[in-house]
PDB file of C-alpha atoms in Angstrom:
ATOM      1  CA  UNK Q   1      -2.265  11.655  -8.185  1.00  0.00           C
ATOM      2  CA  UNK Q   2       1.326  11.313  -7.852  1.00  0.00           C
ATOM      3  CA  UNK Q   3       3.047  11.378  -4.643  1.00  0.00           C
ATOM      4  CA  UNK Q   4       5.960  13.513  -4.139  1.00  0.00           C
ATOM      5  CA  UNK Q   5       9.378  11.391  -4.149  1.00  0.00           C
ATOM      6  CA  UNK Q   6      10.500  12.448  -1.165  1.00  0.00           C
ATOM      7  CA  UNK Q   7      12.399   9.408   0.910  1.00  0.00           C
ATOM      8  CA  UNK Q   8      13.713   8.484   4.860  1.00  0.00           C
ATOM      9  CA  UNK Q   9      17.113   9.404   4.857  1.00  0.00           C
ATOM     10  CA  UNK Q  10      19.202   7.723   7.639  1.00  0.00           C
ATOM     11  CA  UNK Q  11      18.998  10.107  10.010  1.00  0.00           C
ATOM     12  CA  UNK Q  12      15.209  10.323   9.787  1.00  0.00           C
ATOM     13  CA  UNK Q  13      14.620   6.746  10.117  1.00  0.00           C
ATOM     14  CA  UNK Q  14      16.616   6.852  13.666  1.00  0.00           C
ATOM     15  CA  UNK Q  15      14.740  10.056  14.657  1.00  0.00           C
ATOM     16  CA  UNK Q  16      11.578   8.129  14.587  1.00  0.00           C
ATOM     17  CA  UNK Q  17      12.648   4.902  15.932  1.00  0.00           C
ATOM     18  CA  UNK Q  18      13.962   7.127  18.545  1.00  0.00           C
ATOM     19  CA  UNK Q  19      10.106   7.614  20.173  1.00  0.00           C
ATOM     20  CA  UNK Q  20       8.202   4.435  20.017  1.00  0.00           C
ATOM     21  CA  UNK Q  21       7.050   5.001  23.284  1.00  0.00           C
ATOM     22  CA  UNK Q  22       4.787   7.939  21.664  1.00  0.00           C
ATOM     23  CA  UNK Q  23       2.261   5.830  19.842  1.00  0.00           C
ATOM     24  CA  UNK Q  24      -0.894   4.563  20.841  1.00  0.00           C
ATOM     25  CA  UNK Q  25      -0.094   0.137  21.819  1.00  0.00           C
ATOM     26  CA  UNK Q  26      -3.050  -0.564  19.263  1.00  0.00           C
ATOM     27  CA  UNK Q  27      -1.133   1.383  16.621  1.00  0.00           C
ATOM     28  CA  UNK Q  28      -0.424  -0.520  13.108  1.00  0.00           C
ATOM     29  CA  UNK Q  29      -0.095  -0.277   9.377  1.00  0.00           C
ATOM     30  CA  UNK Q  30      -2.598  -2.605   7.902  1.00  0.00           C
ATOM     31  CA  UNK Q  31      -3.572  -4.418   4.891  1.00  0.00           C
ATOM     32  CA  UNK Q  32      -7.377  -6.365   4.386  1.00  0.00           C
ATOM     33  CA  UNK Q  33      -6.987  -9.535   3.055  1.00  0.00           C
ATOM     34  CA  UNK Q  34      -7.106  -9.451  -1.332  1.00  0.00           C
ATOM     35  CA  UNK Q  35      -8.262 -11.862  -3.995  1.00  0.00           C
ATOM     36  CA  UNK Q  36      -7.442 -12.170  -7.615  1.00  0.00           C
ATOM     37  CA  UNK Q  37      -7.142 -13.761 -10.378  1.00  0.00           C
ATOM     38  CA  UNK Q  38      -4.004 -15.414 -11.914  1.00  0.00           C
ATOM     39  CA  UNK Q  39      -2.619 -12.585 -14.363  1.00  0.00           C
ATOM     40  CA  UNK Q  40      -4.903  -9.796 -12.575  1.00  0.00           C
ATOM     41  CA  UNK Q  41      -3.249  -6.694 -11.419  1.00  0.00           C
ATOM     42  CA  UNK Q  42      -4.876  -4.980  -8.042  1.00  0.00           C
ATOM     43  CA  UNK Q  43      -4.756  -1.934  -6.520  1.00  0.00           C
ATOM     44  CA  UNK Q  44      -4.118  -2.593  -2.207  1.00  0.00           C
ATOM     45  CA  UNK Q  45      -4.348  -0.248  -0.091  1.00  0.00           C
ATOM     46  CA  UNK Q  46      -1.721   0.371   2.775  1.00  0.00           C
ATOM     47  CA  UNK Q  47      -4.157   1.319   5.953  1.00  0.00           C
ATOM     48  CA  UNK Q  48      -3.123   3.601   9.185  1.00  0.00           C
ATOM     49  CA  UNK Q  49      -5.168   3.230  12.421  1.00  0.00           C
ATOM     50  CA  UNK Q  50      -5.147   5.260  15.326  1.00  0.00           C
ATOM     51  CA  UNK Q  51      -3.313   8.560  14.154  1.00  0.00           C
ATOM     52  CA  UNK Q  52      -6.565  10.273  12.543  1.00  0.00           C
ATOM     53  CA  UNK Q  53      -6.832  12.918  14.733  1.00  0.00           C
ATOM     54  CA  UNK Q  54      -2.912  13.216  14.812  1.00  0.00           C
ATOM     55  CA  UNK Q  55      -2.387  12.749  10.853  1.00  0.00           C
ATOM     56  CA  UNK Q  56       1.188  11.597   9.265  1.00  0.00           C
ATOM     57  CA  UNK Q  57       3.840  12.975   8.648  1.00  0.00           C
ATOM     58  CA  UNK Q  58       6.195  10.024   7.265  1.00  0.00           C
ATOM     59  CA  UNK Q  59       5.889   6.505   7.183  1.00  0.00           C
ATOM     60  CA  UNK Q  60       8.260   3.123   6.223  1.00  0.00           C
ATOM     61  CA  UNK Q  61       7.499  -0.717   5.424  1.00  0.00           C
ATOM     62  CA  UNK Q  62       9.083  -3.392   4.215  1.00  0.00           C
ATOM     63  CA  UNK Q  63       7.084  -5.356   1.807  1.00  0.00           C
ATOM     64  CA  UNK Q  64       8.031  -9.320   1.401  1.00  0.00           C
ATOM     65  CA  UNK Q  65       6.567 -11.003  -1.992  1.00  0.00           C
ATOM     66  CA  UNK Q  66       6.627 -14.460  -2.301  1.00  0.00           C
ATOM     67  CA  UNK Q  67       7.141 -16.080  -5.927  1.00  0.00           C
ATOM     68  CA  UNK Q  68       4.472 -15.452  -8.077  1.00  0.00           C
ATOM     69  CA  UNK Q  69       3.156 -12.236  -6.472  1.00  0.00           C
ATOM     70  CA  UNK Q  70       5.000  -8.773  -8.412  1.00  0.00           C
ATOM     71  CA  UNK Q  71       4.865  -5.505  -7.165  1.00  0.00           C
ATOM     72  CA  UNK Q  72       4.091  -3.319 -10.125  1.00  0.00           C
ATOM     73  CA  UNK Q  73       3.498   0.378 -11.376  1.00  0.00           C
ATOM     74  CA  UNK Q  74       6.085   2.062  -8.770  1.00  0.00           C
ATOM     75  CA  UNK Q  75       8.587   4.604  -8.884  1.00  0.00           C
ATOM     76  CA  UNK Q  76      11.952   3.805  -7.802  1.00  0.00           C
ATOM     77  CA  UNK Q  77      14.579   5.811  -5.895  1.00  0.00           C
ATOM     78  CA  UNK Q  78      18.139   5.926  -4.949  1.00  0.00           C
ATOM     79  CA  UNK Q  79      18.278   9.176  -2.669  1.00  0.00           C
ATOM     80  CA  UNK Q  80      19.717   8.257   0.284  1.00  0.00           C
ATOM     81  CA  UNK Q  81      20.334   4.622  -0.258  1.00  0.00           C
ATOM     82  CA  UNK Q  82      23.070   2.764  -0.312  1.00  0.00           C
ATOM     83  CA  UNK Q  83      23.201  -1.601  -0.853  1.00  0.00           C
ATOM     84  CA  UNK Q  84      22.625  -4.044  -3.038  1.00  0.00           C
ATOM     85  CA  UNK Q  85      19.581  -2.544  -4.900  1.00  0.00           C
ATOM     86  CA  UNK Q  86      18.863  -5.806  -6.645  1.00  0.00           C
ATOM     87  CA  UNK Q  87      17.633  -7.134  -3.166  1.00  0.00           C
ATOM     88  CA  UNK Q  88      16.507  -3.960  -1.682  1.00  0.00           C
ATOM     89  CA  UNK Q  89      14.824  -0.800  -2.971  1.00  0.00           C
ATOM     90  CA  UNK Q  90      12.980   2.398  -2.300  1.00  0.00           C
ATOM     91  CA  UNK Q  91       9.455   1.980  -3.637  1.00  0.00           C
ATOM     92  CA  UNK Q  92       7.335   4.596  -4.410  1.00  0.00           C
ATOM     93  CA  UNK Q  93       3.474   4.149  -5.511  1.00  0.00           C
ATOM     94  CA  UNK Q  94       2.242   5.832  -8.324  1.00  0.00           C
ATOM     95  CA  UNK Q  95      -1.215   5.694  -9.622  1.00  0.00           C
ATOM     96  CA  UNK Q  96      -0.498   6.235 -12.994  1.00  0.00           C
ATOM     97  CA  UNK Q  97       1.654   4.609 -15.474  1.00  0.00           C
ATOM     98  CA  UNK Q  98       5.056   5.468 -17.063  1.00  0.00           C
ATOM     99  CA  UNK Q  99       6.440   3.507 -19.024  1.00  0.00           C
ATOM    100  CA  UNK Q 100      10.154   4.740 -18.633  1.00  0.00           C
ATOM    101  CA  UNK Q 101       9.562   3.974 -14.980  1.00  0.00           C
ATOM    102  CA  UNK Q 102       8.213   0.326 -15.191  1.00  0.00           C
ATOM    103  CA  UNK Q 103      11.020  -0.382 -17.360  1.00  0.00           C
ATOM    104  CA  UNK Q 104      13.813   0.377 -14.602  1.00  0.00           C
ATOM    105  CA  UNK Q 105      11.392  -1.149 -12.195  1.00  0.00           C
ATOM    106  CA  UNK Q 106      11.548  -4.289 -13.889  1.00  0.00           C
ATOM    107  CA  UNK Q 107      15.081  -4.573 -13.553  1.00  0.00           C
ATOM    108  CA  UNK Q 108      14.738  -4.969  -9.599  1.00  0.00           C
ATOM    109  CA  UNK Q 109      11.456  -6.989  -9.822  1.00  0.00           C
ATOM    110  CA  UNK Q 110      12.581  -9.660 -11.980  1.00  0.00           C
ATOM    111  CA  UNK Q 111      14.805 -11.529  -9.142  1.00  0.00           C
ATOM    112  CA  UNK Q 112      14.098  -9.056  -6.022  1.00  0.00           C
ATOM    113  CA  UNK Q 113      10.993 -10.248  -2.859  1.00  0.00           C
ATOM    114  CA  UNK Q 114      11.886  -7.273  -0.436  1.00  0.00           C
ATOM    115  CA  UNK Q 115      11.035  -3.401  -1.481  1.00  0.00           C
ATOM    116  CA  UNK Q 116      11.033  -0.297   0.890  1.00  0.00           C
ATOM    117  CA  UNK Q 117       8.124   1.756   0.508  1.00  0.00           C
ATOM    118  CA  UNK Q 118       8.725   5.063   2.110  1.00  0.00           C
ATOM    119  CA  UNK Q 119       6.883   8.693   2.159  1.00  0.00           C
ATOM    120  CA  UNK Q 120       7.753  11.729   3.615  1.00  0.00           C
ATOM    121  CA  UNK Q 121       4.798  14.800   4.122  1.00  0.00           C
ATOM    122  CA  UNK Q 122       2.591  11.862   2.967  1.00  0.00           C
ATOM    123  CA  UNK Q 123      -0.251  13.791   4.556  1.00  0.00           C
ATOM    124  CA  UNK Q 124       0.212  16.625   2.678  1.00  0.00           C
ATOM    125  CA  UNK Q 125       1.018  14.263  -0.363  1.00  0.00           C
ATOM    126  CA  UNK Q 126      -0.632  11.597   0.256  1.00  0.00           C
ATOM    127  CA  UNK Q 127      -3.826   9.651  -1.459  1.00  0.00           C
ATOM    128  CA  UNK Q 128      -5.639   9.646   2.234  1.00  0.00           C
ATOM    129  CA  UNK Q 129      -9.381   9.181   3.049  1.00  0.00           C
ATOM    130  CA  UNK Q 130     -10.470  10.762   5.720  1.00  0.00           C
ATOM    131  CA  UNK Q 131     -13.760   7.862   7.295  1.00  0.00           C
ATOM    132  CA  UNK Q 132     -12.159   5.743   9.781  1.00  0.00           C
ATOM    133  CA  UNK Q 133      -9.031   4.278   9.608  1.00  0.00           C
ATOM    134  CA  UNK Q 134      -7.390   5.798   6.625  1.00  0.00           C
ATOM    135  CA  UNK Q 135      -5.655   4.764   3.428  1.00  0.00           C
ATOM    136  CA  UNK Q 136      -2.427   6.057   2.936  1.00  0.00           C
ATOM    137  CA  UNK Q 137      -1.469   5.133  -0.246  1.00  0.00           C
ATOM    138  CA  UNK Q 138      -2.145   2.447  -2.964  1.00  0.00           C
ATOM    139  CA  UNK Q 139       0.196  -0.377  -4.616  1.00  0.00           C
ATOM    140  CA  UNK Q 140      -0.432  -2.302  -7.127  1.00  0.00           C
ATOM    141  CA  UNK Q 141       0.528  -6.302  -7.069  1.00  0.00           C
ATOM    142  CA  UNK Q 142       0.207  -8.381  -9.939  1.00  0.00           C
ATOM    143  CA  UNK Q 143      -0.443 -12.222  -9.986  1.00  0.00           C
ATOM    144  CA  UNK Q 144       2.099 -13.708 -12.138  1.00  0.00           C
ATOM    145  CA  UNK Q 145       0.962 -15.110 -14.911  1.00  0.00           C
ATOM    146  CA  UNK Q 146       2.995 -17.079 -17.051  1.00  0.00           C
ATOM    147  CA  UNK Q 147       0.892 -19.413 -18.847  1.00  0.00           C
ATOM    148  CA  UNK Q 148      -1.252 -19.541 -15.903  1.00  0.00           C
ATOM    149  CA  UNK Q 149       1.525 -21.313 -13.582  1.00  0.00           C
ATOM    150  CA  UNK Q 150       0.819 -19.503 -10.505  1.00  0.00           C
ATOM    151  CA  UNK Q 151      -0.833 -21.896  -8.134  1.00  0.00           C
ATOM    152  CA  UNK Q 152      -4.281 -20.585  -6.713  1.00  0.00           C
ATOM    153  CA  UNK Q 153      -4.208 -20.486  -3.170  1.00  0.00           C
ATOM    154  CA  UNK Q 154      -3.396 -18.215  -0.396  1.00  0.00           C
ATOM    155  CA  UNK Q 155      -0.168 -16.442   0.009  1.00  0.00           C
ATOM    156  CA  UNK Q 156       1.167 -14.734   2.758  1.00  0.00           C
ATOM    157  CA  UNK Q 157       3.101 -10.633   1.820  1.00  0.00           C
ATOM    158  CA  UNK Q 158       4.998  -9.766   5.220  1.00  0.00           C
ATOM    159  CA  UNK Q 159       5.601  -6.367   6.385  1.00  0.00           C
ATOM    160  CA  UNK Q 160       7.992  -5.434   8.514  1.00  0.00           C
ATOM    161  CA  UNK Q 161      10.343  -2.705  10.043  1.00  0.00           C
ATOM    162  CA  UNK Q 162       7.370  -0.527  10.564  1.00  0.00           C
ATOM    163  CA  UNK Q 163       7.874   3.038  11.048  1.00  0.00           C
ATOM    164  CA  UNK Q 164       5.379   6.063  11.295  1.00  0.00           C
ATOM    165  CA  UNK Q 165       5.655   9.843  12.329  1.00  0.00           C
ATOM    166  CA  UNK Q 166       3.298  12.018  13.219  1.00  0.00           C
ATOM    167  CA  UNK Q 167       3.825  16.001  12.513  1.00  0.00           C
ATOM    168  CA  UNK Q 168       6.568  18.027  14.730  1.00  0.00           C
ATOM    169  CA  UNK Q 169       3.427  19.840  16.449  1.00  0.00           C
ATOM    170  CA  UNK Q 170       2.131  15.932  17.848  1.00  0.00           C
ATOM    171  CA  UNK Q 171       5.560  14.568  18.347  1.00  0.00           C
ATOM    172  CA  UNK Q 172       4.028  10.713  17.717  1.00  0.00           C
ATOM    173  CA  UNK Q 173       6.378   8.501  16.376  1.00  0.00           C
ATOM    174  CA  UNK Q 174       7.463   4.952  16.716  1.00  0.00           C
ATOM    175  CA  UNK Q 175       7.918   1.976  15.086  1.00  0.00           C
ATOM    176  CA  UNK Q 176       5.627  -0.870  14.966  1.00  0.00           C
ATOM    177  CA  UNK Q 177       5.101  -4.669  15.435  1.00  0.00           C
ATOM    178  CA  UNK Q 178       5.747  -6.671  12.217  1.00  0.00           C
ATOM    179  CA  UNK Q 179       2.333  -8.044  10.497  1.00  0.00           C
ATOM    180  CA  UNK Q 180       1.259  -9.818   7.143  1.00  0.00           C
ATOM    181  CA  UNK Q 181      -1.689  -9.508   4.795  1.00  0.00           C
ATOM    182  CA  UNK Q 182      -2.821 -12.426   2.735  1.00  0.00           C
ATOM    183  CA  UNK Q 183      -3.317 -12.222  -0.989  1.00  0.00           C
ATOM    184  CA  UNK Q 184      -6.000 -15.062  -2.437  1.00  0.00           C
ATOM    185  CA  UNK Q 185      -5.158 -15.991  -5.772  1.00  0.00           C
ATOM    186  CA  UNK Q 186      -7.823 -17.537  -7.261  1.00  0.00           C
ATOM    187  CA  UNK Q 187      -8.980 -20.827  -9.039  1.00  0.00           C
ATOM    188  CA  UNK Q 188     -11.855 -22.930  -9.997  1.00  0.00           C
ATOM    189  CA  UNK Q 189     -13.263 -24.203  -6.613  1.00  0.00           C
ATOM    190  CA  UNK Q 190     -10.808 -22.877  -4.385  1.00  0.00           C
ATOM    191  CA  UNK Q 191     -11.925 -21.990  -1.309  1.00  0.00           C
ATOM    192  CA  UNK Q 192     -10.749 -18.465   0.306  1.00  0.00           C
ATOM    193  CA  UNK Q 193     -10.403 -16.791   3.451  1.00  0.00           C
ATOM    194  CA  UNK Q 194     -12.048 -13.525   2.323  1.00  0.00           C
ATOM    195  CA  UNK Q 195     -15.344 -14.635   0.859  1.00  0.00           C
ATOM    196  CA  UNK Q 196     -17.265 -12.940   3.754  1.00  0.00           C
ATOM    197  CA  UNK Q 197     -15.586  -9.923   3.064  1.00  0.00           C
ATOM    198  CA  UNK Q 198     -16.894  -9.888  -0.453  1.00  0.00           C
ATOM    199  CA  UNK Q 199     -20.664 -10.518   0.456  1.00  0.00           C
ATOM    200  CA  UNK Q 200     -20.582  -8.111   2.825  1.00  0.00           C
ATOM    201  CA  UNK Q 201     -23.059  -5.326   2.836  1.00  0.00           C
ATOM    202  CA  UNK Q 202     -22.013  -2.123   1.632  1.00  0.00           C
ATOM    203  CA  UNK Q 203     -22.491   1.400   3.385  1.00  0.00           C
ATOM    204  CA  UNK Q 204     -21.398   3.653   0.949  1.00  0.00           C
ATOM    205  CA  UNK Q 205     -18.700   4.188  -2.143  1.00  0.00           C
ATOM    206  CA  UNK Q 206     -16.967   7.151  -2.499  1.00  0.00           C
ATOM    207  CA  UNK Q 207     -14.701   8.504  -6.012  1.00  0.00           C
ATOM    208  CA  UNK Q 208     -11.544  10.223  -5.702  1.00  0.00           C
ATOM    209  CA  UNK Q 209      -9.667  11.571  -9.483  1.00  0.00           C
ATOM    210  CA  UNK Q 210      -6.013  11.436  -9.938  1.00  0.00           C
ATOM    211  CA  UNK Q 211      -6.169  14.736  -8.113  1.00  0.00           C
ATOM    212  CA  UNK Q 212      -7.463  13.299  -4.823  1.00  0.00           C
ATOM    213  CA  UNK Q 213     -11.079  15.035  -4.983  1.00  0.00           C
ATOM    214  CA  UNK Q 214     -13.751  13.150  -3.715  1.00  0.00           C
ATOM    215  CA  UNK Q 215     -17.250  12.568  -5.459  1.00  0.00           C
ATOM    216  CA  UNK Q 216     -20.609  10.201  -4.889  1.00  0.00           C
ATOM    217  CA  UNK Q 217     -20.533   9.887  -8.884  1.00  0.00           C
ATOM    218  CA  UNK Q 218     -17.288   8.652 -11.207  1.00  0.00           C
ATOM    219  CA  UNK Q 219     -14.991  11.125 -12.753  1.00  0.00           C
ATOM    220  CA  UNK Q 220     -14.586  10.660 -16.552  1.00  0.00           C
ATOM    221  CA  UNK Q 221     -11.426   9.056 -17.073  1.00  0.00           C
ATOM    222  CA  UNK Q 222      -8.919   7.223 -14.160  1.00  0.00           C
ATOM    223  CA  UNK Q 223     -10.935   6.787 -10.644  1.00  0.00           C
ATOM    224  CA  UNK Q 224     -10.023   5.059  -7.476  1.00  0.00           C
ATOM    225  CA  UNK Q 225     -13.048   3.775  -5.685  1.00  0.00           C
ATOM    226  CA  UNK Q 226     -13.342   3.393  -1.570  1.00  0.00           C
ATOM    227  CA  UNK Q 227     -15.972   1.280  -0.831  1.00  0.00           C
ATOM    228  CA  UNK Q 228     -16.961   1.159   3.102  1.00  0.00           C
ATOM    229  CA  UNK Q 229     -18.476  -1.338   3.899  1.00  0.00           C
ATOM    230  CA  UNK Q 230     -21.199  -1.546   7.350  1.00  0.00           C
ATOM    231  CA  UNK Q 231     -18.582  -3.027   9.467  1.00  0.00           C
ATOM    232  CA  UNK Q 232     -16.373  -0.388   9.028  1.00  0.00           C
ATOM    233  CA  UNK Q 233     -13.998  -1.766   6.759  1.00  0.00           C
ATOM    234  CA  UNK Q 234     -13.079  -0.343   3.705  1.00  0.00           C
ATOM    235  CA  UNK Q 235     -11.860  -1.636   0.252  1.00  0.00           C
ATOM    236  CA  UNK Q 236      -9.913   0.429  -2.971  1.00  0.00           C
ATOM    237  CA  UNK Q 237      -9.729  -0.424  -6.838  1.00  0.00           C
ATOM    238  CA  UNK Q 238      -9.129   1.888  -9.540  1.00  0.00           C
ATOM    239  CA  UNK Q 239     -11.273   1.697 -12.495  1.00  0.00           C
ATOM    240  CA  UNK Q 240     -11.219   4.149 -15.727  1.00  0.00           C
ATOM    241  CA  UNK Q 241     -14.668   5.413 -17.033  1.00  0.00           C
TER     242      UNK Q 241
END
């Protein structure tokens, strides 16, 4: 399901900034901690606590790679940008592919670590599930590969100038604290932080089509699957049947 391109111009940005004192202290954008393989593309998912009730309206992140780690399968943007775009650009997750757009992505993530993912209406537009915390939307990193040379090991994606608003009706918006996720790239015998999260016991795995419906069985064809897990946590992958 594609989400509309619809980007934070200036003047929005301030206008949320504008009423941090709105949100809820425990508040945050979250990633769980990922693991893959060297070469492996993943699907992460970009988490929102705390505004369920409210929903979301708009939302902004910075997103820090560090060498080895590429952010893939995005749209890019210019509306209402201006700076060096070789360093710093709009991102905008897609779930499908196009090849016309990976090519001009390529151009900024051959050399470029920092990318601006922004949505506006991304409730409305949104790829949201509605247990729990919700996940906004979905990005896909891949481990470089390159004959392999990416050293397994942890590495640490920042995230910072935060920004969420909730709809006009709620008036909740504010920014929010910077935070990391870590993304496990794996190797023979190397030992990783999220190994309990992988044996943990599952509660239930939902199915959602490019179209955002939900099922308990697979759709034929492209599926993103939400697995929930009896702590509450929750984990996304696409697969194609």
């Amino acid at each position: 399901m594609k989400i509309k391109a619809l980007l934070f111009a200036a003047a929005a940005m301030v206008g949320i900034s504008a009423f941090a004192d709105g949100l809820p202290e425990s508040t945050k954008l979250y990633v769980d901690p990922v693991e893959m393989d060297p070469g492996q593309t993943v699907y992460v998912a970009l988490n929102l606590n705390n505004l369920d009730a409210a929903g979301l309206s708009a939302f902004g992140v910075d997103l820090i790679f560090p060498e080895g780690l590429t952010p893939v399968q995005f749209k890019l943007s210019e509306a209402g940008y201006t700076g060096n775009k070789s360093k710093y650009a709009f991102m905008h997750p897609e779930l499908d592919e196009d090849a016309a757009d990976l090519a001009l992505a390529a151009q900024y993530t051959a050399s470029a670590r920092r990318l601006r993912m922004t949505a506006y209406d991304a409730e409305a537009e949104g790829l949201m599930f509605e247990a729990g915390d919700r996940a906004i939307v979905l990005f896909a990193v891949q481990a470089d590969e390159a004959a392999k040379a990416i050293t397994p090991g942890e590495y640490s994606v920042t995230m910072n100038n935060m920004m969420v608003s909730s709809p006009a009706t709620v008036g909740i918006s504010g920014s929010l604290a910077d935070s990391s996720f870590t993304i496990t790239v794996k190797g023979e015998d190397t030992p990783t932080a999220v190994t309990d999260i992988n044996a943990k016991a599952v509660a239930g795995v939902k199915y959602y089509n490019l179209a955002g419906v939900e099922s308990d069985q697979p759709f034929d064809g492209v599926n993103v699957v939400v697995t929930t897990y009896t702590d509450g946590t929750k984990a996304a992958s696409k697969v194609i049947k």
